[in-house]
Coordinates of N, CA, C and O in Angstrom, one line a residue:
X1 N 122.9 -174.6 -3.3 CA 122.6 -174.6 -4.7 C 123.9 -174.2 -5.5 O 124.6 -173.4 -4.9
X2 N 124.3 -174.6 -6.6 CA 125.5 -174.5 -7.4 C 124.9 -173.1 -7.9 O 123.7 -172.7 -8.1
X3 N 126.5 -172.3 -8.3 CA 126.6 -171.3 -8.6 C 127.7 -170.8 -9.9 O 128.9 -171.0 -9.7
X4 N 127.3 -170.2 -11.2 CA 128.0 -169.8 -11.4 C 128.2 -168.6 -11.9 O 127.2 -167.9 -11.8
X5 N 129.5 -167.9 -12.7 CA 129.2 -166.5 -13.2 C 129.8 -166.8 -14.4 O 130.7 -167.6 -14.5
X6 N 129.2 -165.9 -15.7 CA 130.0 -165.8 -17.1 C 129.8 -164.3 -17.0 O 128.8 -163.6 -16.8
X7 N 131.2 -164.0 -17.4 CA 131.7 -162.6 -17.5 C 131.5 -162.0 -18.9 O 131.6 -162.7 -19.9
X8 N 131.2 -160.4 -19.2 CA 131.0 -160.0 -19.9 C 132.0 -158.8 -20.1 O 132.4 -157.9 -19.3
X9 N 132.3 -159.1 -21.4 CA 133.1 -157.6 -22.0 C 132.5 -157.5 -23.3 O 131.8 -158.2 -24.1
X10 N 133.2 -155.8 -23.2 CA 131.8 -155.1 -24.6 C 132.7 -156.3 -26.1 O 133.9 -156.1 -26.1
X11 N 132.4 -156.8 -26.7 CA 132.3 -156.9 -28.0 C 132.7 -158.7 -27.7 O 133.6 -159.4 -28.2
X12 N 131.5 -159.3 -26.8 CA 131.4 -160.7 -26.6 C 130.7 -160.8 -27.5 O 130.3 -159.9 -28.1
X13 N 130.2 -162.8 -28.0 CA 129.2 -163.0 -28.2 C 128.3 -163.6 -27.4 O 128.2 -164.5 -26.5
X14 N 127.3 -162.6 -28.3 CA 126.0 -162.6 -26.9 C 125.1 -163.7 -27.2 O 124.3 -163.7 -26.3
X15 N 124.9 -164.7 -28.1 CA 124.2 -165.8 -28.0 C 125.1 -166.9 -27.0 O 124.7 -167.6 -26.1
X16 N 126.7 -166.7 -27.8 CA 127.3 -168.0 -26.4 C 126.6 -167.6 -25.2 O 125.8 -168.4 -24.6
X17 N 126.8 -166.1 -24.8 CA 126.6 -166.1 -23.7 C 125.0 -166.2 -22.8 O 125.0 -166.2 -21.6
X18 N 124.3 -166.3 -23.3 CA 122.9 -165.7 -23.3 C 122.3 -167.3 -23.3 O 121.6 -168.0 -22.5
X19 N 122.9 -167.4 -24.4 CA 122.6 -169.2 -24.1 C 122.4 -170.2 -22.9 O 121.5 -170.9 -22.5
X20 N 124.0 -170.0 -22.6 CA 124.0 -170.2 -21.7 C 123.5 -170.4 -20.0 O 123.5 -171.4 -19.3
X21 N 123.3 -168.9 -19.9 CA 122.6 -168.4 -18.8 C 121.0 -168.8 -19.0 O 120.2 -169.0 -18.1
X22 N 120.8 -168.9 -20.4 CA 119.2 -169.5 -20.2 C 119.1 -171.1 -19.8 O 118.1 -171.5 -19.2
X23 N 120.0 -171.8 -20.2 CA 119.9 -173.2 -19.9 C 120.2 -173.7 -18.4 O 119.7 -174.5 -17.6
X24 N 121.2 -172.9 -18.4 CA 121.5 -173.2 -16.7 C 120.4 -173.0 -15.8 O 120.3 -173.9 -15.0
X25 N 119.5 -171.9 -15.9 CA 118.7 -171.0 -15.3 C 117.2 -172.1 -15.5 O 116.2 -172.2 -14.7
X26 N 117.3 -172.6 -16.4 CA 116.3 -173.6 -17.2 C 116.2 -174.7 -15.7 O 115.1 -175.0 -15.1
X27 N 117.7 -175.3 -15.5 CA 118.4 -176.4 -14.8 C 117.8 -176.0 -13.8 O 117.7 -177.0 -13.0
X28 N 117.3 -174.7 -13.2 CA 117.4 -174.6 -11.9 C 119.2 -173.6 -11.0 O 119.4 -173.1 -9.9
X29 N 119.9 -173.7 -12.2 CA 120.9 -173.2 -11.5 C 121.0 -171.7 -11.2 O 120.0 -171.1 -11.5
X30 N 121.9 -171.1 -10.7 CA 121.8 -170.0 -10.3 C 123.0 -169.3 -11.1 O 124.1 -169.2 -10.5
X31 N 122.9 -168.8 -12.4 CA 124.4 -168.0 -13.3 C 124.0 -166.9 -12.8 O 122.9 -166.8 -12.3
X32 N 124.9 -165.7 -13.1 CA 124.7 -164.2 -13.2 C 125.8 -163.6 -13.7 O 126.9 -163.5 -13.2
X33 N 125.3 -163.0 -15.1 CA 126.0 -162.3 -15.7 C 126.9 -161.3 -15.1 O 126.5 -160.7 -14.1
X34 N 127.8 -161.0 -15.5 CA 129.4 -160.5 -15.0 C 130.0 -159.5 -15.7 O 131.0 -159.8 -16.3
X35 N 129.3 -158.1 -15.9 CA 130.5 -157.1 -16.5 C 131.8 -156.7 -15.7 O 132.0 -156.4 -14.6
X36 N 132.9 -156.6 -17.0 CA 134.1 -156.2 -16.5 C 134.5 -154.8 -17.0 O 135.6 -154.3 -16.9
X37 N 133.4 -154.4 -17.4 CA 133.9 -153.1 -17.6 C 133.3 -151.6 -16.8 O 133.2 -150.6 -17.5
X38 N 133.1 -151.8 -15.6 CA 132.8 -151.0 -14.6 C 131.1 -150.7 -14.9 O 130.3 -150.2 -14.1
X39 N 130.7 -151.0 -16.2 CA 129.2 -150.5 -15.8 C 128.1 -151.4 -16.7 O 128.0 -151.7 -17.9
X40 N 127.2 -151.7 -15.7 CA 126.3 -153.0 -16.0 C 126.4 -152.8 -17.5 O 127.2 -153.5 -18.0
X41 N 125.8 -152.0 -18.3 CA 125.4 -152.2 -19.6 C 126.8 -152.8 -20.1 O 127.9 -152.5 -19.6
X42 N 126.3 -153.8 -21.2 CA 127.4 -154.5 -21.8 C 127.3 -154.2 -23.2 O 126.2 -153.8 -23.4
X43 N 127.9 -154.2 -24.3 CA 127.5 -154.2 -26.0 C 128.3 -155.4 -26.3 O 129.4 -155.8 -25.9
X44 N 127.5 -156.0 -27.2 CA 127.7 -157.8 -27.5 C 128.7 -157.2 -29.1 O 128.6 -156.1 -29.5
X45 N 129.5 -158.2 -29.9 CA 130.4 -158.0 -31.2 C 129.3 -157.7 -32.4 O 129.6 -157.5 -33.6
X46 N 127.7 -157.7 -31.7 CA 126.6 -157.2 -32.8 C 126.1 -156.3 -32.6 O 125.2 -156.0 -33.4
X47 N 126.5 -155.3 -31.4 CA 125.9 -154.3 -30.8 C 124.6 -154.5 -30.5 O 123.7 -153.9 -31.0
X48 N 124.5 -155.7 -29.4 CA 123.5 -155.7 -28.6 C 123.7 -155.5 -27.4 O 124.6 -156.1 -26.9
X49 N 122.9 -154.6 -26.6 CA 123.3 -153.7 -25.7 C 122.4 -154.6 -24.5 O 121.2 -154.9 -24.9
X50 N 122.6 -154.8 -23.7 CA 122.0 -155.2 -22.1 C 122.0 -155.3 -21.4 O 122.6 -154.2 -21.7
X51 N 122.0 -155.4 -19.6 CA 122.4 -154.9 -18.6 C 122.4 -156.3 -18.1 O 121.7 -157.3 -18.1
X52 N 124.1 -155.8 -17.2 CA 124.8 -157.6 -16.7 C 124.0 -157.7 -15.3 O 123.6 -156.7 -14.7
X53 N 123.8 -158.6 -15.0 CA 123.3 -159.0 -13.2 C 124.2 -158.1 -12.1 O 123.7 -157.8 -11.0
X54 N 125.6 -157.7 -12.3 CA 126.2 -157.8 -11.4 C 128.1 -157.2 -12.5 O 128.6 -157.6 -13.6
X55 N 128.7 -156.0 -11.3 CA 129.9 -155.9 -11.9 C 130.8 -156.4 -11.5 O 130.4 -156.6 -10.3
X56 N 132.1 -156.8 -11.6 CA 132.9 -157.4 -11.8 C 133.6 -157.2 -9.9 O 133.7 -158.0 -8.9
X57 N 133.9 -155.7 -10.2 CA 134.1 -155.3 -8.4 C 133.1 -156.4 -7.3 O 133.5 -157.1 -6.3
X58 N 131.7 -156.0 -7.9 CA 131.0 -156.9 -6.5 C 131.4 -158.2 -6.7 O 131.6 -158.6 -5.5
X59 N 131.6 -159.3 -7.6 CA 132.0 -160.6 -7.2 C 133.5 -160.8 -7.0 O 134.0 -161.9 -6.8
X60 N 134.2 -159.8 -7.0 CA 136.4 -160.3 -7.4 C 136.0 -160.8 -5.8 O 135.5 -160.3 -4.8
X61 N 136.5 -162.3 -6.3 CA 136.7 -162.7 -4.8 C 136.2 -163.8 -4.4 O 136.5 -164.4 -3.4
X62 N 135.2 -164.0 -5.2 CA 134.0 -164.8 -5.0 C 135.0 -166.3 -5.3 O 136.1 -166.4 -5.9
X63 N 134.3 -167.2 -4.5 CA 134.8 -169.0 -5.6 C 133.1 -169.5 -5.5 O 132.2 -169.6 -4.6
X64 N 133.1 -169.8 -6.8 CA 132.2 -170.2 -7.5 C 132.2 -171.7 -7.8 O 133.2 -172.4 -7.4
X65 N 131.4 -172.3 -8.5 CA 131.0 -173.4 -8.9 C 131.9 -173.7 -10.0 O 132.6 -174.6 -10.3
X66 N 131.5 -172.2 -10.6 CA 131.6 -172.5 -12.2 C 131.8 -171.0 -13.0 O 130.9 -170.1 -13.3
X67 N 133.1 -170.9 -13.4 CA 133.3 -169.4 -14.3 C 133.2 -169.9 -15.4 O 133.6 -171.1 -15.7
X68 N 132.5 -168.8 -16.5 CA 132.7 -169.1 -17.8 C 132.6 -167.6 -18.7 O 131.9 -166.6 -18.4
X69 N 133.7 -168.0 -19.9 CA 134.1 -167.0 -20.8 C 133.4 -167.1 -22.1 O 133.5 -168.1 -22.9
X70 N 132.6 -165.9 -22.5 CA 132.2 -166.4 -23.9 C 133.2 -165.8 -24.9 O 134.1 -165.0 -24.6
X71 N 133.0 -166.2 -25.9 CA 133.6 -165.9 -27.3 C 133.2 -164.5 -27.8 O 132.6 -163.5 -27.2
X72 N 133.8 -164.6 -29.1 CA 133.2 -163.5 -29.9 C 134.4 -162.3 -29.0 O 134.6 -162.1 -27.8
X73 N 134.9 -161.4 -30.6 CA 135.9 -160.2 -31.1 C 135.3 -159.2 -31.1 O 134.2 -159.2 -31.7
X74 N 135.4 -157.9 -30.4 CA 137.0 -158.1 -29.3 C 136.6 -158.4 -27.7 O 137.2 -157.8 -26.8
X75 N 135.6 -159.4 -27.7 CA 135.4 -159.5 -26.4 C 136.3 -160.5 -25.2 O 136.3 -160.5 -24.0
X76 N 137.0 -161.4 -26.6 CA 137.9 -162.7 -26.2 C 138.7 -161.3 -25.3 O 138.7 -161.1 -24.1
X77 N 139.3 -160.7 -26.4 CA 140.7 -159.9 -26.3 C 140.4 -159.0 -25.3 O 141.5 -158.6 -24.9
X78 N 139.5 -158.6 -24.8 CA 139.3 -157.6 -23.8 C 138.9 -158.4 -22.2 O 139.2 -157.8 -21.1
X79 N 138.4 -159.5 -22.2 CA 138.3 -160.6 -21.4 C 140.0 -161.0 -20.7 O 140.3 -161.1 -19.5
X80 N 140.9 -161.2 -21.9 CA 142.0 -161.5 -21.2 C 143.2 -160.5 -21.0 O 144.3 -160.8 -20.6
X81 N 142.6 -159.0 -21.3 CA 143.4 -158.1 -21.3 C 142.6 -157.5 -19.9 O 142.7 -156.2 -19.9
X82 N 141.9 -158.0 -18.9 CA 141.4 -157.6 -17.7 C 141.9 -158.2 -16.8 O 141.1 -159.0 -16.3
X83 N 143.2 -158.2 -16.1 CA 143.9 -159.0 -15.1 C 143.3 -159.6 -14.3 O 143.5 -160.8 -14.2
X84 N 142.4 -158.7 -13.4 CA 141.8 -159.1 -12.1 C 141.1 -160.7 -12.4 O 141.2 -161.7 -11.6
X85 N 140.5 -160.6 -13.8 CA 139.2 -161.4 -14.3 C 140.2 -162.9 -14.3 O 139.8 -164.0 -14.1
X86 N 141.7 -162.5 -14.7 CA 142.4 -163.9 -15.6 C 143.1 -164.3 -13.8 O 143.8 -165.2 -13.7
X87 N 142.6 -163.4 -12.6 CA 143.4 -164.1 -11.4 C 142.5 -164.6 -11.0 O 142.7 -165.8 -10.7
X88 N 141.0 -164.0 -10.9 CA 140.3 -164.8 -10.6 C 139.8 -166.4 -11.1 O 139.7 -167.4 -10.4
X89 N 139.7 -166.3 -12.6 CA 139.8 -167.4 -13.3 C 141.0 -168.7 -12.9 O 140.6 -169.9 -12.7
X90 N 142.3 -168.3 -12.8 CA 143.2 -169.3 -12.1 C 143.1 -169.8 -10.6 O 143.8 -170.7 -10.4
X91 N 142.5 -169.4 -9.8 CA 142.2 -169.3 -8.7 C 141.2 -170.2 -8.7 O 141.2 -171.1 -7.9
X92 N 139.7 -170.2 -9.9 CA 139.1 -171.2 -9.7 C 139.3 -172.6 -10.1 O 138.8 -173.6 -9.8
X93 N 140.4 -172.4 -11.2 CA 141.1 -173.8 -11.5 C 141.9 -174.1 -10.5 O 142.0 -175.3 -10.2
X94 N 142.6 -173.2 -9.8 CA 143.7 -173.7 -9.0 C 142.6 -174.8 -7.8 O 142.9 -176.0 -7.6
X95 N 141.6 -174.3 -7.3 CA 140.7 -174.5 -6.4 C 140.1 -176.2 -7.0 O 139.6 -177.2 -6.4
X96 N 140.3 -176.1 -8.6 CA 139.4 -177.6 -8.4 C 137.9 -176.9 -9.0 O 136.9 -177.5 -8.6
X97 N 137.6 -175.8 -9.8 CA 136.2 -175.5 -9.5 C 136.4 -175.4 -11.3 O 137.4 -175.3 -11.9
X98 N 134.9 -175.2 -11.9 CA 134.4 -175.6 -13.2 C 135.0 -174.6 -14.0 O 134.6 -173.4 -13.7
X99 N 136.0 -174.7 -15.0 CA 136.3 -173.5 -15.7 C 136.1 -173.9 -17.1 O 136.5 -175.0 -17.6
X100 N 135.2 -172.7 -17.9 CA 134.5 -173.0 -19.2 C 134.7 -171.9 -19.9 O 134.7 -170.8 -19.4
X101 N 135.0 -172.2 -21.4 CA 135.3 -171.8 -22.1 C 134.6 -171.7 -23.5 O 133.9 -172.8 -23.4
X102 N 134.2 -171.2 -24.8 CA 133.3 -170.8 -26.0 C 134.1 -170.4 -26.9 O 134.7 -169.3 -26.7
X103 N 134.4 -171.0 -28.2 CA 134.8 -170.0 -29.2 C 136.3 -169.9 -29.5 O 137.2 -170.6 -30.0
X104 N 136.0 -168.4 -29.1 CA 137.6 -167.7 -29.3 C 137.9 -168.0 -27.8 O 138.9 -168.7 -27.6
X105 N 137.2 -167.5 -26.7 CA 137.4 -167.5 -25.6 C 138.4 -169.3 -24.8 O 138.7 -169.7 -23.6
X106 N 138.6 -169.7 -26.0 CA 139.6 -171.3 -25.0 C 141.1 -170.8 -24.7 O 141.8 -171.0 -23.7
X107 N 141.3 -170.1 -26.1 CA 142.7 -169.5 -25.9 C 143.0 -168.2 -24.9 O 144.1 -167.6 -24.9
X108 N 142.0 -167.9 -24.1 CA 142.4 -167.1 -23.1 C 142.9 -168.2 -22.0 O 143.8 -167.9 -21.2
X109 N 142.2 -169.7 -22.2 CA 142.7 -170.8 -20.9 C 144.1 -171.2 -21.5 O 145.0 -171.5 -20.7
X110 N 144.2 -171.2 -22.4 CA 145.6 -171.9 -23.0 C 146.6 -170.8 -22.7 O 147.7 -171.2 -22.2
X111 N 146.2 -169.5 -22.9 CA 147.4 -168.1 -22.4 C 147.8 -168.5 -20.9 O 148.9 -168.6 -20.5
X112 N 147.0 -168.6 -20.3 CA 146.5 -169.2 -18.8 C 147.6 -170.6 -18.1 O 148.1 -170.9 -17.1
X113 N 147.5 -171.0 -19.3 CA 148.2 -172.6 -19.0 C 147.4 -173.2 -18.4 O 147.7 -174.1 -17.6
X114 N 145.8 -172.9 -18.7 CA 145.2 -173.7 -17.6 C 144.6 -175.3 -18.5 O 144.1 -176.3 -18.1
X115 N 145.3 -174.6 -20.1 CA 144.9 -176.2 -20.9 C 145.9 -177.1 -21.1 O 145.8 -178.2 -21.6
X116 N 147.4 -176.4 -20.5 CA 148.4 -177.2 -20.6 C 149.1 -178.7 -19.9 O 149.9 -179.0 -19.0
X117 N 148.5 -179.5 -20.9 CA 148.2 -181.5 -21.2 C 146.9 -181.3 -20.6 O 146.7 -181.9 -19.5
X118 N 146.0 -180.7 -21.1 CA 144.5 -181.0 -21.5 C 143.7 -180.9 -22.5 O 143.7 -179.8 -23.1
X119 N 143.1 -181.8 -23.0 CA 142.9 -181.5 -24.3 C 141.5 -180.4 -24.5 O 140.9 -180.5 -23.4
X120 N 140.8 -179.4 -25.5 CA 140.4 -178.9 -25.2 C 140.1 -178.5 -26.9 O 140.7 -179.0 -27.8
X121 N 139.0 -177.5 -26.9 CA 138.3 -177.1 -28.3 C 138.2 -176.0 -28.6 O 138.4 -175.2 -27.7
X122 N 137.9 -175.3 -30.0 CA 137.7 -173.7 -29.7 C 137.4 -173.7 -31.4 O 137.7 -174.5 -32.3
X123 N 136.6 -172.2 -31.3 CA 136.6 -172.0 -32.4 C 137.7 -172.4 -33.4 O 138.8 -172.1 -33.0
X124 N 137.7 -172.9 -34.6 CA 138.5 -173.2 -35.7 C 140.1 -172.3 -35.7 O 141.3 -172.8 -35.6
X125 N 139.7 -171.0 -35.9 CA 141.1 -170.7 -36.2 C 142.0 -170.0 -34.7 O 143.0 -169.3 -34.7
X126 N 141.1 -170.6 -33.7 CA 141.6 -170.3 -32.1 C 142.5 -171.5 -31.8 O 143.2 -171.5 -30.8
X127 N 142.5 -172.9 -32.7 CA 142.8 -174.0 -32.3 C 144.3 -174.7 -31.9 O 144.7 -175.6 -31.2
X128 N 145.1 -173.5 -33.2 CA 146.2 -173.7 -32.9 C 146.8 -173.3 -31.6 O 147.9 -173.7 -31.4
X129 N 146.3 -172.3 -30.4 CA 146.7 -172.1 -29.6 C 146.3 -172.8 -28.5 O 146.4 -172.5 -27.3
X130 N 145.6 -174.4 -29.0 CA 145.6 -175.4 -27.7 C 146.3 -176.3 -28.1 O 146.2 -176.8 -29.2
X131 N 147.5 -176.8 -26.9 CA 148.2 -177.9 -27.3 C 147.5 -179.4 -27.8 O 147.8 -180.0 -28.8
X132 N 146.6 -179.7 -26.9 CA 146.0 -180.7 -27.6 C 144.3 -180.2 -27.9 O 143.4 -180.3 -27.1
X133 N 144.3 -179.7 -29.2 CA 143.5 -179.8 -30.1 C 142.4 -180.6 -30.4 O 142.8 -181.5 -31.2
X134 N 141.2 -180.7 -30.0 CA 140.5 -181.9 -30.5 C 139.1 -181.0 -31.3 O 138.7 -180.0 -30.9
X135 N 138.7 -181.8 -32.5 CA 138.0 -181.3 -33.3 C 136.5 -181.8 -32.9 O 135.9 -182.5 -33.7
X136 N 135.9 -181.5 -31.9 CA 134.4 -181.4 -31.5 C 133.3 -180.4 -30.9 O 133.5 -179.4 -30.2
X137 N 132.5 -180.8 -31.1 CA 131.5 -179.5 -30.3 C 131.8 -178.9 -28.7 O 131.6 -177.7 -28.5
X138 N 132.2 -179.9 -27.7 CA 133.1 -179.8 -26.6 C 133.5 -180.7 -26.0 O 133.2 -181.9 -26.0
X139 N 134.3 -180.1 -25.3 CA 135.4 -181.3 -24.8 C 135.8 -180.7 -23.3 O 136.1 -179.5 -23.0
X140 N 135.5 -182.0 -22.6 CA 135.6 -182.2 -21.0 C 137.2 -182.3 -20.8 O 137.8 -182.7 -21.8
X141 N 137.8 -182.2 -19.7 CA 139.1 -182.5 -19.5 C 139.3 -182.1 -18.4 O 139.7 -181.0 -18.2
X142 N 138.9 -183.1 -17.2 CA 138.9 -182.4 -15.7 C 138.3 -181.8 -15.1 O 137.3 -182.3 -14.7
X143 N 138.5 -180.4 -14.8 CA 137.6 -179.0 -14.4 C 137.6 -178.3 -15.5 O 137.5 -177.1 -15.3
X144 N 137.6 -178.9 -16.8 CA 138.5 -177.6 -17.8 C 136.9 -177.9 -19.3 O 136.8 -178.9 -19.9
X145 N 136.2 -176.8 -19.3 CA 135.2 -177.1 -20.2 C 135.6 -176.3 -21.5 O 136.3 -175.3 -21.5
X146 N 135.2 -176.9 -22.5 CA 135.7 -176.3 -24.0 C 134.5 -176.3 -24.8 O 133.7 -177.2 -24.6
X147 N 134.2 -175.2 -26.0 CA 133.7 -175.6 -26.7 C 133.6 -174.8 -28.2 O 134.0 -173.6 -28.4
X148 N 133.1 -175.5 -29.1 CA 133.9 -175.0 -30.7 C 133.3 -173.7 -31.0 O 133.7 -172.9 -31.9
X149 N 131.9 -173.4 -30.2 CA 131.5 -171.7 -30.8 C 129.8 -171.8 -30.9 O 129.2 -172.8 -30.6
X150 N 129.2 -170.8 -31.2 CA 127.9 -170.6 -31.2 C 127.0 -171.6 -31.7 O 125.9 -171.5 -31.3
X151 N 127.6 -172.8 -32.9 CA 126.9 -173.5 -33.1 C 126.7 -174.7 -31.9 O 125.9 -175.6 -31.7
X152 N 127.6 -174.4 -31.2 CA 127.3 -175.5 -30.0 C 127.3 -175.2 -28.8 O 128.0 -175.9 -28.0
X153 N 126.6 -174.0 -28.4 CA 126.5 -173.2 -27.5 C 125.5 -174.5 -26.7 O 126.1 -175.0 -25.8
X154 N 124.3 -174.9 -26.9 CA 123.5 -175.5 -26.6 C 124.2 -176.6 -25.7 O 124.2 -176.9 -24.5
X155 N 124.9 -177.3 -27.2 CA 125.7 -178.7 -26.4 C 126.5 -178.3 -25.1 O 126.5 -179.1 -24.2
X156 N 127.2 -176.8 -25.0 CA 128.3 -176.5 -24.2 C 127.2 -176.5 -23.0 O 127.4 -177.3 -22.1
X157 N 126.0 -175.5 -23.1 CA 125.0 -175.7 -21.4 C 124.9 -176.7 -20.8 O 125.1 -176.9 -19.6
X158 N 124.1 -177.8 -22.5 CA 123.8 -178.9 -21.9 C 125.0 -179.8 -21.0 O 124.7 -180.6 -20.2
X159 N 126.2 -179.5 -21.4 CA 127.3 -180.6 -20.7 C 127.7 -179.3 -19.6 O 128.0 -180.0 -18.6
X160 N 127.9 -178.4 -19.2 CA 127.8 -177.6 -17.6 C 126.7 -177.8 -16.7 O 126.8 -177.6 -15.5
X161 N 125.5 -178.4 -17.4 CA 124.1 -178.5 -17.0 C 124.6 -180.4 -15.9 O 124.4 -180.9 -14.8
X162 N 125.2 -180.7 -17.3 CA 125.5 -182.2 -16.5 C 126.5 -182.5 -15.4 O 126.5 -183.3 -14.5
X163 N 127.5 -181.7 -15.6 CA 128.6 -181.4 -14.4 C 128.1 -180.9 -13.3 O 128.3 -181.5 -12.2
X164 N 127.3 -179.6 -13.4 CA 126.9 -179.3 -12.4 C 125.8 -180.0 -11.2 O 125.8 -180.1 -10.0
X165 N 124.9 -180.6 -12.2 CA 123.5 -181.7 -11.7 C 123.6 -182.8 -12.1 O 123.9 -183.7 -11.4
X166 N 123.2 -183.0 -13.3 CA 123.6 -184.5 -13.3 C 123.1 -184.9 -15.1 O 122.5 -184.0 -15.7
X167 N 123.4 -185.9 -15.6 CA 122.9 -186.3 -17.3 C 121.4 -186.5 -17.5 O 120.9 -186.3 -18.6
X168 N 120.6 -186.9 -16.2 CA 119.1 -186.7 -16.7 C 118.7 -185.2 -16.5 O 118.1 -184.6 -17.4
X169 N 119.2 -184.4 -15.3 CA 118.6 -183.1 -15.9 C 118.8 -182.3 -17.0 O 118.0 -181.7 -17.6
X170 N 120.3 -182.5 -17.4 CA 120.4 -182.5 -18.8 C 119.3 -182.5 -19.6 O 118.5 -181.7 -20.0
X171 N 119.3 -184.0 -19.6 CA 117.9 -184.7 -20.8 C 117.4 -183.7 -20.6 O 117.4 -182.7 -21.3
X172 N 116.6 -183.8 -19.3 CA 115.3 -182.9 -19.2 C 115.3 -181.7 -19.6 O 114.4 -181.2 -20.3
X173 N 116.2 -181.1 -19.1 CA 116.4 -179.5 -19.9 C 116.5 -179.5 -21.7 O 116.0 -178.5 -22.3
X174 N 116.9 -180.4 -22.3 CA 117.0 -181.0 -23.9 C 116.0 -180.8 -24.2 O 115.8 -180.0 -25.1
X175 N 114.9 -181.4 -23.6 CA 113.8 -182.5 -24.2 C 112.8 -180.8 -24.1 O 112.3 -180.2 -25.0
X176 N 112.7 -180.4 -22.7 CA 112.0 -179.0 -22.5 C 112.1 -178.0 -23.9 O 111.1 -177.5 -24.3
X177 N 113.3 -177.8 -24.5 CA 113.6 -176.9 -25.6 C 113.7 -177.6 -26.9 O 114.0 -177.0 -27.9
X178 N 113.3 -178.9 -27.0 CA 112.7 -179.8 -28.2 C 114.4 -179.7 -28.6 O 114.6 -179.1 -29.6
X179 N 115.5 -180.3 -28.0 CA 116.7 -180.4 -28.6 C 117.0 -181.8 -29.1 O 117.0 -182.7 -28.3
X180 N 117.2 -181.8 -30.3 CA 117.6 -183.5 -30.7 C 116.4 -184.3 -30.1 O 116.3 -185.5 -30.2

């Protein structure tokens, strides 16, 4: 069964992320939330307080399916200011394996070089830090997942949902949550 993790730092946003984890989970897939700050409880950039699946120590190491970073201040900036988190991240690109991105959170892949000659998306005023810039809800480029932010948090599941399984479970996961 495909596997992935989205990592958590205190002042994420918690709908990218939450989102997420429900649609995948929807799919059948197997995510689990990921604190990096030594202790399950997480606080989201709204101060919503929750407890991650799992810290950061028990998976360093893991290769996964599929890593992903949510968005939302200062969680971008505390996400890429956690080394271990940005080796393991290159490690799963280096590997060939799904690396996704929300928001603010593209420009930690672009610090990365992991968007460099790929094109890729992000919140609005995150944009100028991808070389190629494209103005949509998200954008595929290889192993390299992008997407412009909480209003398209849905689209971003639904297209990890299709990478991971396939475009009808997609549908089906859509159609389940009355989407479009």
């Amino acid at each position: 069964m495909k596997k992935a993790y989205i990592f958590l730092a205190n002042g994420h946003e918690e709908v990218e992320a939450l989102m997420v984890v429900d649609l995948l989970r929807r799919a059948g897939l197997t995510i689990e939330t990921v604190s990096i700050t030594g202790d399950k409880m997480v606080t989201s950039s709204h101060n919503v307080t929750y407890v991650a699946d799992r810290l950061f120590e028990e998976v360093e190491g893991d290769l996964v399916d599929l890593v992903i970073l949510p968005g939302g201040l200062p969680g971008t900036t505390n996400l890429l200011a956690f080394e271990p988190l940005m080796k393991m991240v290159c490690a799963h690109h280096e590997a060939g394996k799904l690396v996704a991105a929300i928001c603010a959170a593209p420009s930690v892949l672009a610090e990365l070089g992991i968007l460099d000659g790929k094109k890729g998306t992000s919140y609005p005023g995150f944009g100028t830090k991808i070389e190629n810039f494209v103005d949509a809800p998200v954008v595929v480029d290889g192993n390299v997942v992008t997407s412009r932010g909480l209003g398209a948090a849905i689209d971003f599941g639904l297209a990890l949902i299709e990478l991971l399984v396939d475009e009808e479970k997609a549908k089906t996961v859509a159609a389940a949550i009355q989407y479009r």
